[in-house]
Coordinates of C-alpha atoms and ligand atoms in Angstrom, one line a residue:
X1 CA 21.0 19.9 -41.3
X2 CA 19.7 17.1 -39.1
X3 CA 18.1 17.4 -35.7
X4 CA 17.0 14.8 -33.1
X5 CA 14.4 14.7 -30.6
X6 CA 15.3 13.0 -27.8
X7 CA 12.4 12.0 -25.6
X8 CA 12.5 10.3 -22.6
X9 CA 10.2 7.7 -21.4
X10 CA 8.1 6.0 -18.9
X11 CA 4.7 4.6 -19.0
X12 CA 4.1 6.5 -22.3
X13 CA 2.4 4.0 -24.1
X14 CA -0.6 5.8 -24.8
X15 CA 1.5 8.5 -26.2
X16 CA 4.6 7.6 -28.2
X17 CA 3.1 6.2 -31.1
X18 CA 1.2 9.6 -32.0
X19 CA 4.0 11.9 -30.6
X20 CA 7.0 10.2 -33.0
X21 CA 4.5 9.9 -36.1
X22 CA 4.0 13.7 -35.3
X23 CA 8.2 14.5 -35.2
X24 CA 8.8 12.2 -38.3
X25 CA 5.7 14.2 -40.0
X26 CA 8.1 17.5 -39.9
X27 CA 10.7 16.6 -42.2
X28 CA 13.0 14.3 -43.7
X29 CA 16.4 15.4 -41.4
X30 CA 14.3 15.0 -38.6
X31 CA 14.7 12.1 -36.5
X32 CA 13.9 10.9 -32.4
X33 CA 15.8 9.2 -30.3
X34 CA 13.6 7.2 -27.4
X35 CA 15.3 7.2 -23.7
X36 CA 13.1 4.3 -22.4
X37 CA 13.5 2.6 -18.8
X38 CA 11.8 -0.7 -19.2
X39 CA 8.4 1.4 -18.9
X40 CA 6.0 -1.6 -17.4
X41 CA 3.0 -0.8 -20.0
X42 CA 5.5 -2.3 -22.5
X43 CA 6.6 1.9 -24.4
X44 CA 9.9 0.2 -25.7
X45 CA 7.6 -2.6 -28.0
X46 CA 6.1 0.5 -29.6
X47 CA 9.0 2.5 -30.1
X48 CA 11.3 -0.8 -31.2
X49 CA 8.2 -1.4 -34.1
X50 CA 8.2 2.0 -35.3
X51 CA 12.0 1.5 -35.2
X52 CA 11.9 -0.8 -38.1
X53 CA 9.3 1.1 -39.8
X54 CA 11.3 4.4 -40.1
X55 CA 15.1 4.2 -39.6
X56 CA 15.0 7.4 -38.2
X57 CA 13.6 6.0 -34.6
X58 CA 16.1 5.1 -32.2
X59 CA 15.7 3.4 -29.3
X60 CA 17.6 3.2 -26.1
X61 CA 16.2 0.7 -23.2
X62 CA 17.6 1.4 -20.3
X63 CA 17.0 -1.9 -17.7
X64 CA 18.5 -0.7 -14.4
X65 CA 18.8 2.3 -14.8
X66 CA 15.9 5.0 -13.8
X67 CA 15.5 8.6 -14.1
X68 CA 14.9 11.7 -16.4
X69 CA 17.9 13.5 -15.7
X70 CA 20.0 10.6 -16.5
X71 CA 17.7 9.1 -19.3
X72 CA 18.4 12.9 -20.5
X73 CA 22.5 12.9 -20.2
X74 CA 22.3 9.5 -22.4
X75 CA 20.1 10.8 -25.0
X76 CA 22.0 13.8 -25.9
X77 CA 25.0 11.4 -25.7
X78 CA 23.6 9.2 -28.4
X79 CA 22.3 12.7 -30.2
X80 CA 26.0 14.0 -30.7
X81 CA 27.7 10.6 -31.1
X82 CA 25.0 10.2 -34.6
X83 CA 26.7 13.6 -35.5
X84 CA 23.2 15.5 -35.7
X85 CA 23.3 19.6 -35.7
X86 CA 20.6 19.8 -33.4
X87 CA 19.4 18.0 -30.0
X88 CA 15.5 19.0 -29.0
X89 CA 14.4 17.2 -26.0
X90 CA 10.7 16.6 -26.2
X91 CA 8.4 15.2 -23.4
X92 CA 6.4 12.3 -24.4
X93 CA 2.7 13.8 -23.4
X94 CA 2.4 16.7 -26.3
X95 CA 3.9 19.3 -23.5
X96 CA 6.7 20.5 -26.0
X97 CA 5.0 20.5 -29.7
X98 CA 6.7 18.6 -32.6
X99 CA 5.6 21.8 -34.5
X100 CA 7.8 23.6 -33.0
X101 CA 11.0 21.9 -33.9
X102 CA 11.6 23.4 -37.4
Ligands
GDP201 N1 13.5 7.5 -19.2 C1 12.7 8.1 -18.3 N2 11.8 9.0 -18.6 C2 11.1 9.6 -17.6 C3 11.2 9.2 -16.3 N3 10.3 10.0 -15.6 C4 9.6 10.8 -16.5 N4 10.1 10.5 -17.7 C5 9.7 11.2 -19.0 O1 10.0 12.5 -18.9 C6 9.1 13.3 -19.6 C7 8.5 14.3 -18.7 O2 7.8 13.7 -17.6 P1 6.5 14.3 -17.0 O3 6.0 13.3 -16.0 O4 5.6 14.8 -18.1 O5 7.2 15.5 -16.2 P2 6.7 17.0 -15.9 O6 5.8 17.4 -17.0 O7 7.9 17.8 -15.8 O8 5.9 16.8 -14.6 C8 8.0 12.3 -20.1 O9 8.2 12.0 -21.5 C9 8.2 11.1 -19.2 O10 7.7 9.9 -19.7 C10 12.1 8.2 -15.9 O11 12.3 7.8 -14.8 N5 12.9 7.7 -16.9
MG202 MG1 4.6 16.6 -18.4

């Protein structure tokens, strides 16, 4: 079974790094999919390094477009279109807890 955090972004740069190390940390099937929209403290450079670290980061960088709900709709969209079993949204700040996925 594979599930898929998607997490959307903006100004997170302080925590993605640490929040995506901590969903990767909880298994193998376990991957994250990053909403970002062209967050001005430069999120998308993190996530697009960590990217080609682990192939299990994804990253989508949304440049006109703005918003969580919407951020949200695309994420899942990318989720179910990588034919995962599970979509989690996560919030980038530690609200929702990578521990909890499993
Ligand atoms: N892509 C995207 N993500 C956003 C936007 N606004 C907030 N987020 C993200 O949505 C998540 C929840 O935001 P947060 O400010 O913690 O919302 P709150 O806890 O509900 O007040 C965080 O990961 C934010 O970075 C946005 O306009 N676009
Ligand atoms: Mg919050």
């Amino acid at each position: 079974m594979r599930a898929m955090a998607m997490v959307p972004t903006y100004n997170e740069a302080l925590n993605i790094e640490s929040l995506l190390r901590e969903i990767l940390q909880q298994g193998p099937d376990i991957g994250a999919v990053v909403v970002d929209d062209n967050s001005p403290d430069g999120t998308a450079g993190i996530v697009e390094r960590l990217r080609q670290e682990d192939a299990r980061v994804h990253l989508i960088l949304r440049q006109k477009e703005r918003g969580r709900g919407t951020a949200g709709i695309v994420g899942f969209q990318y989720a179910v279109s990588q034919g995962v079993d599970f979509g989690i949204e996560m919030d980038a700040d530690f609200f929702h807890q990578p521990s909890y996925i499993s």
